Each structure stands twice: as C-alpha cells, then as structure tokens.
Amino acid sequence: MTAPSRYPVPELAALPVDIRERIEAVQEKSGFVPNVFIALAHRPDEFRAFFAYHDALMLTPGGLTRAEREMIVVATSAANQCTYCVVAHGAILRILAKAPLLADQIAINYRAAPVTPRQQAMLAFAVKLGRAPQSIDTTDRATLYAHGFSDEDIWDIGAITAFFALSNRMAHLVDMAPNEEFYLMGRVPR
Amino acid sequence: MTAPSRYPVPELAALPVDIRERIEAVQEKSGFVPNVFIALAHRPDEFRAFFAYHDALMLTPGGLTRAEREMIVVATSAANQCTYCVVAHGAILRILAKAPLLADQIAINYRAAPVTPRQQAMLAFAVKLGRAPQSIDTTDRATLYAHGFSDEDIWDIGAITAFFALSNRMAHLVDMAPNEEFYLMGRVPR
Amino acid sequence: MTAPSRYPVPELAALPVDIRERIEAVQEKSGFVPNVFIALAHRPDEFRAFFAYHDALMLTPGGLTRAEREMIVVATSAANQCTYCVVAHGAILRILAKAPLLADQIAINYRAAPVTPRQQAMLAFAVKLGRAPQSIDTTDRATLYAHGFSDEDIWDIGAITAFFALSNRMAHLVDMAPNEEFYLMGRVPR
Amino acid sequence: MTAPSRYPVPELAALPVDIRERIEAVQEKSGFVPNVFIALAHRPDEFRAFFAYHDALMLTPGGLTRAEREMIVVATSAANQCTYCVVAHGAILRILAKAPLLADQIAINYRAAPVTPRQQAMLAFAVKLGRAPQSIDTTDRATLYAHGFSDEDIWDIGAITAFFALSNRMAHLVDMAPNEEFYLMGRVPR
Amino acid sequence: MTAPSRYPVPELAALPVDIRERIEAVQEKSGFVPNVFIALAHRPDEFRAFFAYHDALMLTPGGLTRAEREMIVVATSAANQCTYCVVAHGAILRILAKAPLLADQIAINYRAAPVTPRQQAMLAFAVKLGRAPQSIDTTDRATLYAHGFSDEDIWDIGAITAFFALSNRMAHLVDMAPNEEFYLMGRVPR
Amino acid sequence: MTAPSRYPVPELAALPVDIRERIEAVQEKSGFVPNVFIALAHRPDEFRAFFAYHDALMLTPGGLTRAEREMIVVATSAANQCTYCVVAHGAILRILAKAPLLADQIAINYRAAPVTPRQQAMLAFAVKLGRAPQSIDTTDRATLYAHGFSDEDIWDIGAITAFFALSNRMAHLVDMAPNEEFYLMGRVPR
C-alpha cells in the first residue's frame, strides 16, 4: 500500500483531542479515514484552518448544489493533475450526483462532459480562475450572469476553486495518495 | 478612492464580535485596516478560516525567517499578477527585511533579485509549485535539500505558496484593491 | 445514451463485408461493439487503414508488454484530454495489467503513478513527443537507452504515441463517446 | 548527404514485393524515392497502413481540392516544426497550386498567407486541432459552416490534420530528412 | 551597490565626444546617469542608434501623450520581467502622469490598473504584440480604431512596443541594474 | 502584387536626400528595393535609427561570421513567424553561406538543421532570448562559453536577437510583405 504522505503520519492517540474527534467522526461515517486527514494532521493548526475553510465552502447551504461544488473540485483538480483530489472528490461526486460516469468524464475533459450549459459555464470559469487567475475579467463574469448565477454564486465558484488551488498544491507537496476505497465508490449501482 | 472589493463591504458594527476585534487590533497596530480584512468579512466563516490559516503559516516560528516567508508571497503573487498581494506584502517585506528595493526587485523578476542562492532556490521552487503544481518532482526537492532546507522548511515553502494560491485567486475574484498606504511603506528610511 | 459520434452511424448490414466481419468479431469477443468501430466505419477506407495500423502497433510481439503499450495510450490520451481513448484504453490497461487503479493514476498524473522508473521514462518520452514533438532531442533518447530501451523499443513508444495523436484528434473531431461498459471493466476483482 | 532516417534503411531488393512495387512506382513518377518511403519501409506492416491511410485522405475525391489538402499539411507540419513534411509537402503544394511562393508563406505564418478567407478558416481550424486538440468546440465548427464547409469537408480537414499529427511525430522520431530534390521543386516557372 | 552591467563600463573621459555630451546632459538634468547610458556606451555605434530610436519614438509629438507612451513601456517590460525598464520607466511614468501609484499598478497587472478603457485597449494591444507578435490580426486593429486610435497612433503603440522588446532583451543580456534613485522618484508628493 | 506595407508608401522623390540615397544604393546593389526600406521610410527618423542599428550589428567585423548572424535572424524570426524577415534574410543567408537548403532548414526547425554544435548552441540561446527573454540565466551563458564564445560574441548574438525582436514586431505591425525576388535568391547554383 502506498503511504498517505511523504511526511510523518501521526498516531491517532497522539493528536489533539479536537482533531482526533474529527477524524473519528469521518471514520465512523465513511468506514475509513481519508488520507487528507492523516496527512494534514502533521500540522494541527493548519489542519484546523484547512477543514474549517473546507466546511464553510462545501457544506454551507447556497446557490450551488453539493454535487455542483464537487464538479468544480474535480475539474480544477484534474487541470492541476492532482491524483488525491480527483480520485477522492470524484468518488464523492459520483455519490452526490448519483452518476457513476460523471467524475471520469469531467476529470478527463470537462468540455465534453454531459452537464448542463450552465454547469459548463461554471466549470469553464473555475478552470480559468484555477489555471490563469490573472486572466479573469468582466467578460467572464458577464457569461456567468447570463447563465443565471448571482454574485454570491460566483463567490462560491471562485472560492471553491481558490481553496482547491491550495489543496492541490498541498497534495502535490506531500505526495498525498488516495485511499484505495475511493476508486470504486459510487461506480456500482446498489 | 478605489473600492476595497466588488462585493458589499460590511459595517464594522454589524460584524461578529471576534471579527470586529481582529479588525480593530490590526487597525490599532497598522493605523489603517488592510482591505483584505474588509473584503473577506463579507463571509465571516471563511474570514475566520482564512486568517487562522494565514497566522499558522506566517507567524509560527520555524526554519524560514518572516522576511523569507514574505519573499515567497511576493514572488508567487507577482507570478499570478495579484495587485493586492504584491503591494501589501511587498510593503511588509520591505519593513521586515529593512530593504526598501527588495520587494520591487522580487516582484518584477525574482531571478535577478539580490537574494542569497539559498533564497533563489526557495523562490524558484515556490514559483514552480505556484504556477505548475503538477510539475514538482524529486529533483526539485533534492535542490532544496542541497541548499540546506529540511523537510519541515519545504512544507513551509510549499504551504505558504499554496495559501497564497488561494489568496491571489480570492483577490482576483473580488477585485481586491490595495490600500494606498501600502505603496509607500518601508520605502523611505526613517 | 450518448451517440457514438456526431457523424452518421452506418447500419451493420450496409457495411462492406470485411468491416462487418471485423466488427462482429470484436462484438463476439467483448460482448459489445466499441464506439470507435462504429464511428470510423463512416469511412471504410480510413477504417481499414486505422485498424491495420492499430494492430501493427498494439498486437505485434516486441520489447514492450501489451500493458506498457496501453500505459502509453492512456498517458498521451490524457494529455490530449481525449475522453474516448482514456476510458476505453484505461479499461484495457486495467485488464492487461491486472491493476484496477493504474489507469486512473496514469490518466490523472502519470508522474505520480506507481510504475517502474523505466516505465516512468517511457511515459515521459511519450507525453513529450505527444504534446511537443518538435522538442525531442538526443538527450531524450539517451535517457531511454539508459533505462535499457533499444532503438526498436523507442520506435514502438514513439509510433504508438504518434498513432494515438491521430486517434485522439479523430475522437475530438467526431465527438466520439466511450461505451458505458468501459467505465467499470477491470475495476472489480472477479 | 544526410541519411534518410536514424534507423536502418532496407535494401529495395529485400523488401516485400508490394512495398517494392509501391516504391518503384513513386520513383518512376517522381524521378526519385522520397525518404518517407525508405524510412518507413523498416516496418512493412506500418508502411502499408501509413500509405493506405495517406492515400485515402489525400487522393480520394472530395470537397477540398488537392492543393487545399496540402495547405493543411504544410500549415500543421510547420506548427510542429517538422522539416520533412514542410519541405516535401511544400513542394507538392507549389506544384498543385501552381504557386511558387505559397508553401513558404503558409509555413512561416499561415495567417499572413495570400489565401481566401475560407482557406484561412480551414487552416486556423487545422492548426488548432493539430496543436491543441482538446480545445476544439462547437464555435470552431460553426465558423467552418459559415464559410461553406460541410460536415464531410470538416472530417477531411480534421482527418488530414490527424494523420499528419502522426506523420510529423514519426518524422521527428526517426530524424527523417527531406530529399534535396524537394527544396527547389515548383519554385521555378517552366 | 550593484554594477550597472556585466560588461565593462567605460570611463566617461574615454568616450567619443557626442556620447559624452549626451551623458553629461542627462546627468545635469536628472542629477545622475541612468545605467542604460553607461551600459550601452560599451558599443558607441549601437548606443547612438539606440538613443536616436528612443528619442524618435518617445519625444516626438504625436497622438499619444508622453505618459501613455511610458505606460506602454511599463506594461510590456513587466510582461518581459525586465527589472531595469520597469523601475526606470516606472519612475518616469509616475512623474509624467503625476500618479504615484500608477506604475506599480500597471507593472503588476495592467488589466486591473485605473486607466481609461482607451488606455486599457492600448496596453492590451501592446502586451499582445510584445509577447506574441505573430498573433496580431485585423480584429486587434479594429478594437483600437473603435477606441479612436488612428493608424499613426497604432504605429506609435506598436513601434514603442517593438523598441522596448529590443531594450528589454539588451537589459536581460547585460544584467542591467536600475539606479537606486529610480525606485523612489515620483512616489512622494512634493 | 502584394503591397509592401499597410501604411502609405512614400514617393522616392519626396524623401529626405540621405534616405533617398540609401535606397538608391541598395537598389543599385540588389537590383530592387527591399520592402523594408519602403515601409520604414514612412517615418524618416525611425528609418535612420533602424538602419544605423542594423548596420552596426550586421556589418561590423566581429567574432561571428556574417552567415552566422543571418542564421540568428532566420531562427529567431521564424520563432516569431515573421514572413518578411524569414524570406528576406533567408535569401541573404543562402547567398552568404553558399548553402541553398540551409535557410529553410533553420526556419522550419533549427534543432534539426545541419549546423555545427557551436552554431546550435548559438541558435538555442538566440531563440530562448527572443521568445522568453526573462528566462536567460548564467547556465545559458556557461553553455556559450563552453562552445568558445566570448563575452563580446554573446553581446553580438543577443543584440542581433534583440534588434530582430524589434524588426519582427515592426513587420507584423505594418504587414510588411517580402519582395518576390527574395524567394528564389540563392537557391539555384550559378
């Protein structure tokens, strides 16, 4: 099995209690501990900020569905060739969208993926901001408005992209490996 | 005067008390409120996570000096053409390094800036991770080791780069404008 | 269901007998007709040349294993964001290599995939030739020699890359869609 | 004289009879054997598929003139910096178009070449598909329709581009050198 | 202090009289000798042609204000990461435009700088011609016409860009360092 | 016949006498007036500076042969897709080098052109400085030293590259068209 990270992996028992509880909660819910929790626990303060940020963006109710948020994660992480994020969030996307093929389609080429024109526009904006942030201009925002996105929706799209710009770089930095469980999740109808 | 952000700017009195206190503290220390505080206060939970992350990376003691951390911010933010981060952190760098020319030199072309070879290697790694995260490999780490950086130092370099990858994208997203005060700070010997 | 191609799809009965027999043979073996056969049958002479070329490169015994050849297809097709080739040849790779995770790992970021250093060198050469053919030089060949590849092996690596440069462009041109069967093939141990 | 290829060049007498006859036919017609025949004869099965594909695309009657097909070859091969294809097909283009300057003009900068707006659109599509196949979208097809190209014409443009994507990579792979005869062909009015 | 150039720097007294007089004149006017004069005096004939060209473009009356010409210099030199030209011409721009923040804003990201839409169009054309000269087409000229630029204005924009394409490369070639005086000029209201 | 420039072309008789004499001299020597003289005569002061610079770099004796200087012009102008400079200076290169094939070989792909390793290094440096001036570093200079180039030679290589960076942009700006005479010059042995 591949190591979760090239950095030391802490013992669960040695972790601060709030971090340990967070990890135990996800383990209970998912049946395993996603490696991002293990890898980032090496630095407790950064761990806390990372997951607080993640939850604010991914779990707060808003104009984007949770599946749409995961589409953004998969498309921008694929553009950054981030194995951990594409595999782990691809699994979550398959489950949330109840669409066993969608994550692969978005990861390989979001332009050809069977999503709505509105979602296409969302992903195009996200990938552009993700890869060439300096090039975003009022034309790009106008396209999103034309598809019915509000300014708050645009903040959501942009902030999720920004957060995973961070996340992808951390994953590359520590050679974060996806848990094997993720690869098959949501592929087989139950 | 340019608006701090294209999003609504909250009244200080209307903010949650912890955010208000943080803003008042920085105002007292700096004499003004940097626009990043005002722009991000539009979303309190994201504000809290952002500054917790920032402080964990930029203020915690470690193998990099505070000036070196700001060099990373300036070099990677310049590569992303982020006006807010280059101007604001350029000011901080000038003050911390007591070097009135250094921020401009790093922002325009870090390769030609008068820093040590070790710092050159640090900035080259940061800019590569910042602009092409997928391309980082063991050769890049080996170069850093050869300059005496430890694995924890490399985490610091990478995590600061990753955090400002997020920060630059938020600044572009909301058209964050630097306060005028930053432009001159640290340029004139006192 | 997505159409196999944006071009007209011929009736099997209306096809020249050699093409019909080829299609019936693959159907018998695989249990379905991969869409590349259906899409390219629109032009029988091109169909014949395409599959003759394919078979000469992918089925002829040589210095590369069949799984290694499919690794090249997956890595270079991912670099070209070709949904059909990544999904279909990813399935074949999983089966040939008996490795249910490998195709995703190579498609997302071959540099981080768990293959041998020799295979890493093979994929790096293939992706470089695939994306920037003008940049191949004697240094690249020297790296392959150092990993034990012969001139004939290098021809194989390069010719497979070249053939899928063609194939990826045809797939983009006709909006070729992968059959749903491919997505799950080789993922579940039997 | 430069060798035709870095790979062994077979004796004509040692070749399979169909390949030998094909080579003798071209020699009789042209007065010399273009090096692509000599270089690819190293692998007879690939040779057969290559020229069958070539003839299907370049010699079959269709909506594009033969000169227009060669324009596509010259423009896309120049974008790939393929010396063999630019020199050899440049010669053919000069002869077919009876235009002694056109091949150089297209090779150096097709945007500035004196072709019709319809041919400009054709070349722009071809170069885009050739260099960035993932970026072709419905807008690009709409532009071609607006210039009067049919879906079958678009297949021709795309398939010729795809075939020379293969051909350029093979030429780079084997260091294929153009015959000296090609450089002057079609330049001097007779 | 950093050396003005990696090449030998001539003694003023040893220079041809016309060059010496030119340098003495600039010294009298500015209070110091900008390093570009010292660095290029290494080759008197090139020095003469360089400054004759410079003066013809930057000092001749025309449709662009002198500040607008310096905006072009700063934007295109920043795109080329040329420390000398950004720092020295940034200073001149601050003074001519009486705008202490403008040079930094244009250098970091001209798209976000507070200039008029007409000046934005001018800078976008200049940066495109500067970085990708082959891509300029009639659409780009049409945009400039729409903003009221004449053909002579477009020549000015293009020729200034072209001249600083030369100048930036000379500065990189000789490691030209800006005089320290430039960094602060025009920043502090008097 | 294509116009020499999209800008007005002055009557010879209406030009300042020094410019007229220069043009008459080149006409007498070459048998025709190269369009660059006609196009740039639109602005006499720029014309004078341009050709003074040109002559200082291309005609002054030095460590590079005149043919080597033209190689640099052809390689860097091809990288900028400048039709005028590649065609006109390609002709001059053929004549100076007495090599009827060399200009095409360098223009299409200088890496595969039959020049000496020393000349390869010279062209690689020139193309790098021409296309990505910010990336030149001490490693690049060390490679040139290793091939026996002096600092003065490196100035020549760089300054010629810089001058044609200007020249290519002027040619694109005015749509400069090469005279037909250039296309065939030096191709046919006499």
CSV table of C-alpha atoms in Angstrom, one decimal, chain C residues 6-8 39-40 42-43 45-46 49-50 52-53 56-57 79-81 125 129-131 133-134 138 141 145 151-152 154-156 158-159 161-163 165-166 169-170 172-175, chain D residues 6-8 39-40 42-43 45-46 49-50 52-53 56-57 79-81 125 129-131 133-134 138 141 145 151-152 154-156 158-159 161-163 165-166 169-170 172-175:
chain,number,residue,atom,x,y,z
C,6,ARG,CA,-21.6,13.3,-34.3
C,7,TYR,CA,-21.4,11.8,-37.8
C,8,PRO,CA,-23.9,9.3,-39.3
C,39,ALA,CA,-17.7,5.9,-35.6
C,40,LEU,CA,-14.9,5.2,-38.1
C,42,HIS,CA,-18.4,6.0,-41.7
C,43,ARG,CA,-15.3,6.0,-44.0
C,45,ASP,CA,-11.0,3.0,-46.4
C,46,GLU,CA,-9.9,5.1,-43.4
C,49,ALA,CA,-6.0,1.8,-42.5
C,50,PHE,CA,-6.8,2.8,-39.0
C,52,ALA,CA,-4.4,-2.2,-39.7
C,53,TYR,CA,-2.1,0.5,-38.2
C,56,ALA,CA,0.6,-3.5,-36.2
C,57,LEU,CA,1.5,-1.3,-33.2
C,79,ALA,CA,-2.5,14.8,-22.0
C,80,ASN,CA,-4.8,15.4,-25.0
C,81,GLN,CA,-7.9,15.2,-22.8
C,125,PHE,CA,9.2,10.4,-23.5
C,129,LEU,CA,6.6,13.5,-28.1
C,130,GLY,CA,2.8,13.6,-28.0
C,131,ARG,CA,2.5,17.2,-26.8
C,133,PRO,CA,7.0,16.7,-30.9
C,134,GLN,CA,9.5,19.4,-32.1
C,138,THR,CA,19.2,13.2,-28.4
C,141,ARG,CA,16.9,9.2,-26.5
C,145,TYR,CA,18.8,4.0,-23.6
C,151,ASP,CA,16.1,1.6,-30.8
C,152,GLU,CA,13.3,-0.7,-31.8
C,154,ILE,CA,11.9,3.6,-28.9
C,155,TRP,CA,10.3,3.2,-32.3
C,156,ASP,CA,7.4,1.3,-30.6
C,158,GLY,CA,7.1,6.8,-30.5
C,159,ALA,CA,4.9,5.1,-33.1
C,161,THR,CA,2.3,7.9,-29.4
C,162,ALA,CA,2.1,9.1,-33.0
C,163,PHE,CA,-0.8,6.7,-33.8
C,165,ALA,CA,-2.0,11.5,-31.6
C,166,LEU,CA,-4.0,10.7,-34.7
C,169,ARG,CA,-7.7,14.1,-32.9
C,170,MET,CA,-10.3,11.8,-34.7
C,172,HIS,CA,-12.3,15.0,-30.7
C,173,LEU,CA,-13.3,15.7,-34.3
C,174,VAL,CA,-16.3,13.4,-34.2
C,175,ASP,CA,-17.1,13.8,-30.5
D,6,ARG,CA,18.4,7.3,-38.0
D,7,TYR,CA,17.0,3.7,-38.3
D,8,PRO,CA,18.4,1.1,-40.7
D,39,ALA,CA,12.4,5.4,-43.7
D,40,LEU,CA,9.0,3.7,-43.0
D,42,HIS,CA,11.8,-0.5,-41.9
D,43,ARG,CA,8.4,-1.8,-40.7
D,45,ASP,CA,3.1,-3.5,-41.8
D,46,GLU,CA,3.2,0.0,-40.5
D,49,ALA,CA,-1.1,1.1,-43.1
D,50,PHE,CA,0.5,4.5,-43.3
D,52,ALA,CA,-3.2,3.3,-47.3
D,53,TYR,CA,-4.3,6.0,-44.8
D,56,ALA,CA,-7.5,7.5,-48.5
D,57,LEU,CA,-7.2,11.1,-47.2
D,79,ALA,CA,3.3,24.3,-36.4
D,80,ASN,CA,5.0,21.0,-35.4
D,81,GLN,CA,8.4,22.2,-36.9
D,125,PHE,CA,-9.2,25.0,-37.6
D,129,LEU,CA,-6.8,20.8,-33.8
D,130,GLY,CA,-3.2,19.9,-34.6
D,131,ARG,CA,-1.7,21.8,-31.6
D,133,PRO,CA,-6.9,19.1,-30.0
D,134,GLN,CA,-8.8,19.3,-26.6
D,138,THR,CA,-18.9,24.0,-31.5
D,141,ARG,CA,-17.3,24.1,-36.3
D,145,TYR,CA,-20.1,26.0,-41.6
D,151,ASP,CA,-19.6,18.0,-42.2
D,152,GLU,CA,-17.8,15.8,-44.7
D,154,ILE,CA,-14.7,19.1,-41.8
D,155,TRP,CA,-14.0,15.4,-41.5
D,156,ASP,CA,-11.5,15.8,-44.3
D,158,GLY,CA,-9.7,17.1,-39.3
D,159,ALA,CA,-8.6,13.7,-40.6
D,161,THR,CA,-4.6,17.1,-39.6
D,162,ALA,CA,-4.8,14.0,-37.5
D,163,PHE,CA,-2.9,11.9,-40.0
D,165,ALA,CA,0.0,14.7,-36.4
D,166,LEU,CA,1.0,11.1,-36.7
D,169,ARG,CA,5.8,12.6,-34.9
D,170,MET,CA,7.2,9.7,-36.9
D,172,HIS,CA,10.8,13.6,-35.6
D,173,LEU,CA,11.2,10.1,-34.1
D,174,VAL,CA,13.4,8.8,-36.9
D,175,ASP,CA,15.0,12.2,-37.8
